[in-house]
XYZ file of C-alpha atoms in Angstrom:
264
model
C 218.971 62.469 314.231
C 215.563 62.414 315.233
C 214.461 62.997 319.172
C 212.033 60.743 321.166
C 208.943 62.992 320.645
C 209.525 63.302 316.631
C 209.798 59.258 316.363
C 206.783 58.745 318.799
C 204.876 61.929 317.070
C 205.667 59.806 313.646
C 204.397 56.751 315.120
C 201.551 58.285 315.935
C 201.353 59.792 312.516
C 201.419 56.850 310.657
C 198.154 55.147 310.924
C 196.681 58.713 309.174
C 199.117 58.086 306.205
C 198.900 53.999 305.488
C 195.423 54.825 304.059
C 196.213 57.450 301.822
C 199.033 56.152 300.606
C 197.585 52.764 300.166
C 194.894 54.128 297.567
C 197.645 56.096 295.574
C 199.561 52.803 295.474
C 196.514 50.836 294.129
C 196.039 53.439 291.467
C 199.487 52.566 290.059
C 199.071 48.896 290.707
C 196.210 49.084 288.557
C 198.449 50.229 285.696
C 201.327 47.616 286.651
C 198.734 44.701 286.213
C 197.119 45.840 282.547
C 198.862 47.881 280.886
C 201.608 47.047 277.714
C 205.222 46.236 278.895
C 204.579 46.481 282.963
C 201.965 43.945 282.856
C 203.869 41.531 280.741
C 204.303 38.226 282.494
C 208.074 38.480 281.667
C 208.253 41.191 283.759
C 208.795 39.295 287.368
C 206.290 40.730 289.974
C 208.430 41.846 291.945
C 209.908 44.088 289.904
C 206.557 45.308 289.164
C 205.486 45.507 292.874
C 209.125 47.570 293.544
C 208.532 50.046 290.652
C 205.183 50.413 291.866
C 206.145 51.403 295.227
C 208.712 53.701 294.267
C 206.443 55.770 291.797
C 204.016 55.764 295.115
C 206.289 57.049 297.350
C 207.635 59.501 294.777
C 204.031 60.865 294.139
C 202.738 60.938 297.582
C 204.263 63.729 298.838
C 202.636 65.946 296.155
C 199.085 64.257 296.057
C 198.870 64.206 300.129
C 197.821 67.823 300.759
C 194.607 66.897 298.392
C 193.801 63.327 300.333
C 190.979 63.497 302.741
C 192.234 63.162 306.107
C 189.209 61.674 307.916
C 190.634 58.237 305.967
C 190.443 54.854 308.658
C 191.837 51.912 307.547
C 188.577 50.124 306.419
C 187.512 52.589 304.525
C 190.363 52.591 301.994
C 189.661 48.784 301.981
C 186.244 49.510 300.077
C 187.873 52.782 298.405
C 191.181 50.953 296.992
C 189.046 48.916 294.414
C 188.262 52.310 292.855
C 191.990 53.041 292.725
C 192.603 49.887 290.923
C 190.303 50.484 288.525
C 191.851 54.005 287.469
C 195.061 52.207 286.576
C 193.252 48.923 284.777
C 191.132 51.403 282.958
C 193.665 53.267 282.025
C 196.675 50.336 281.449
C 193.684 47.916 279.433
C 192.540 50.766 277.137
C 196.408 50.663 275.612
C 196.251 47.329 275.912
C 193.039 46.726 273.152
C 195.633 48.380 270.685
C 197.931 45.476 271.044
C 195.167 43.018 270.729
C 194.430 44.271 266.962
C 198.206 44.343 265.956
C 198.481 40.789 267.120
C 194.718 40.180 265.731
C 196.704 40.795 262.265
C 199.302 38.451 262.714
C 196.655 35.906 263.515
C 194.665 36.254 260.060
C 197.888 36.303 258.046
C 199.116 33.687 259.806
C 195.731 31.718 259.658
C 195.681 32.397 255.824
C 199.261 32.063 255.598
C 198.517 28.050 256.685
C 200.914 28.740 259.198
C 198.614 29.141 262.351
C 199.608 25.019 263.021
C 202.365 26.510 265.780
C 200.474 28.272 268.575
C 203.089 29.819 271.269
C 202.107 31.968 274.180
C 202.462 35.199 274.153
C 203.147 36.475 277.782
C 202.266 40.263 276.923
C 198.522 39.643 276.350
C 198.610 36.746 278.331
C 197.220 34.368 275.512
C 198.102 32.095 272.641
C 198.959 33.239 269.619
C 200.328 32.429 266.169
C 204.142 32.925 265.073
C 203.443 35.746 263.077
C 201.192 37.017 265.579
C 204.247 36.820 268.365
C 206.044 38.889 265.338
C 203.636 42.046 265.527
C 203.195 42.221 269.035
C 207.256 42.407 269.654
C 207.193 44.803 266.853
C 204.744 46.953 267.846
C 206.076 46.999 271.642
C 209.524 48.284 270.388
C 207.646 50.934 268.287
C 205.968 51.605 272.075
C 209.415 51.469 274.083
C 210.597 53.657 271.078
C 208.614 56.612 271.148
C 208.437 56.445 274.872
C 204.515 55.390 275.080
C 205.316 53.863 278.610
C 206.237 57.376 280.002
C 203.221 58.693 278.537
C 201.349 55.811 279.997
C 202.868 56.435 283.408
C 202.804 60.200 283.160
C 198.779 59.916 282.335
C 198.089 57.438 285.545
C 200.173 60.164 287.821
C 198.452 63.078 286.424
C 194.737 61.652 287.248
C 195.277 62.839 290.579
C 194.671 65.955 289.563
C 191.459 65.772 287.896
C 190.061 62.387 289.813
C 190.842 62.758 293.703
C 191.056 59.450 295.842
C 187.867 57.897 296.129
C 185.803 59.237 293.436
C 186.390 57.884 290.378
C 182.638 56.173 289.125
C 182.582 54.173 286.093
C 180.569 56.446 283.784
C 179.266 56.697 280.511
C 182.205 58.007 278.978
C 184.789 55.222 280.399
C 182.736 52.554 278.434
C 182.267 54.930 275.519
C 186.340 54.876 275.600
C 186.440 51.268 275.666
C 183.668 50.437 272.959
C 185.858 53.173 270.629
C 189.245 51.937 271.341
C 187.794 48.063 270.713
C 186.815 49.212 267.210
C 189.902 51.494 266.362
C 191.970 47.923 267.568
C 189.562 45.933 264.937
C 190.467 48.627 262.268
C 194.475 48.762 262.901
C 194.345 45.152 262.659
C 192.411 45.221 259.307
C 194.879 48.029 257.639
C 197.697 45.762 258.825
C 196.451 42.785 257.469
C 195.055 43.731 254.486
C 198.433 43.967 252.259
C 199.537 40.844 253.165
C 195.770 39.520 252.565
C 195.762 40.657 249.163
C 199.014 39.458 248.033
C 197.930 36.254 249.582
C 194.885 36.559 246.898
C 197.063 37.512 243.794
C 199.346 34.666 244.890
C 196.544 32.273 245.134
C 194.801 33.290 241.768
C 198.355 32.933 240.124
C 198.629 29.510 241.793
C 195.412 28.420 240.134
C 196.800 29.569 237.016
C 199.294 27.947 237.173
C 197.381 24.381 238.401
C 195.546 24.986 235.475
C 198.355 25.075 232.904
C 200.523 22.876 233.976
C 198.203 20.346 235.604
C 201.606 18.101 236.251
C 202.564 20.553 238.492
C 201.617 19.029 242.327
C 199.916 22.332 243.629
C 199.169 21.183 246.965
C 202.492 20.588 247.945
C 204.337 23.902 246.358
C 201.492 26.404 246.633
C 201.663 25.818 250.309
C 205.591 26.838 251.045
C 205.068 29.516 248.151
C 201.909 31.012 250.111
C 204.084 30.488 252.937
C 207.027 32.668 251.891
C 205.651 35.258 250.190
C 203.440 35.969 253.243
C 206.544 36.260 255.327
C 208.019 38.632 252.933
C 205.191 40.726 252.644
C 204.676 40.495 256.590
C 208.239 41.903 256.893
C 207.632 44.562 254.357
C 204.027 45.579 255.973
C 206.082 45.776 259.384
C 208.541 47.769 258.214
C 206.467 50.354 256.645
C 203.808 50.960 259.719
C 205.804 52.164 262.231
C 204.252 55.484 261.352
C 200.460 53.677 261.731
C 201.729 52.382 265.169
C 202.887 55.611 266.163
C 199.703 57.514 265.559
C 197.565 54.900 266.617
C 199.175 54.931 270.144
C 199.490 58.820 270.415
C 195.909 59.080 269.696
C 194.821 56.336 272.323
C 196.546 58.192 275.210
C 195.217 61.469 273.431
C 191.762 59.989 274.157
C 192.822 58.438 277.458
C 193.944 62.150 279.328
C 190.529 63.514 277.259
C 188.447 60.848 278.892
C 189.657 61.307 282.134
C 189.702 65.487 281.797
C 193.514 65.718 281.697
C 193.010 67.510 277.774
């Protein structure tokens, strides 16, 4: 049980700790609004606000011997924006990976003919084709998987090693991070497209074969469910065959992360 003069010298205490702790908590809040899986809008907020507080208060112990102890109130106001920005930084750069793997649903699906359904995809926070819906879900599994969330998590905690409270700046090399990752996300979405593309192609050129031929045969209306199918089933095979591209793409993105941020 604690005595009088503990609970009034922890009282007294506490206005010293609310400011540290609030910029450790906005460093993880950063990650629990952008980043894959704990910024999903499935994911109710206050389940996101709970975990965040509980990785907080887990962390804070071991960060608070390097926090500055001269911290008032307003000045974590200005310095918490800084904070947030760590985890965004951190949580968005996964994020652009998940952009090109649903960027190649979209062009199959748009060549496919079967970009006519739009449905929202919560985890990006934007509309998106069927088959788009498809490779995101895919490639979050993959994520879940391989445990890319702990790796995500593990990266935001270990910042406060290398970037102390209050002096992260927004550099050179965090935009040369983000320019990279935007055209690795292009590129995954072009390897993961391109099989299905090109047996779209062959399956076209047969089509006008076949048009040509047979000129009874009504092309319009059976080359569209045939394009339709066989893009499915070479969506399914393409999906099933690059869980080894997913894997490497997102080891190498956090591999780049904990470089950019000096955590090797």
């Amino acid at each position: 049980m604690y005595h009088d003069d503990e609970i009034f010298n922890l009282a007294t205490r506490l206005p010293l700790f609310l400011p540290m702790f609030a910029l450790v908590l906005f460093r993880i809040c950063g990650l629990m609004i952008a980043a894959p899986v704990f910024g999903s809008q499935t994911v109710p907020v206050r389940v996101r606000v709970a975990l965040a507080m509980v990785m907080a208060l887990t962390v804070f112990p071991v960060v608070a011997p390097g926090l500055p102890r001269d911290l008032t109130m307003g000045s974590a106001i200005f310095g918490v924006f800084g904070e947030l920005l760590v985890g965004i930084t951190i949580g968005l750069s996964l994020n652009l990976l998940f952009a090109g793997i649903q960027l190649a649903g979209m062009i199959i699906g748009q060549q496919a003919g079967l970009a006519l359904g739009q449905s929202y995809n919560p985890v990006l926070n934007s509309e998106t084709t069927l088959l788009g819906q498809l490779f995101i879900l895919v490639a979050l599994t993959v994520f879940v998987i391989v445990g890319g969330h702990r790796e995500l998590v593990g990266t935001v905690l270990d910042t406060f090693s290398t970037i102390p409270v209050m002096s992260f700046r927004f550099d050179v090399s965090i935009m040369d991070l983000i320019t990279g990752l935007l055209t690795s996300a292009y590129a995954i979405g072009l390897r993961l497209a391109a099989p299905v593309l090109i047996t779209l192609l062959i399956t076209t050129l047969v089509l006008g074969f076949l048009s040509r031929t047979i000129p009874q045969l009504n092309i319009l209306s059976v080359g569209f469910v045939i394009r339709a199918v066989v893009a499915l089933g070479a969506a399914g095979i393409t999906l099933a065959a690059s869980e080894s591209l997913m894997t490497e793409s997102m080891t190498d993105i956090i591999d780049r992360i904990r470089l950019t941020f000096g955590l090797g």
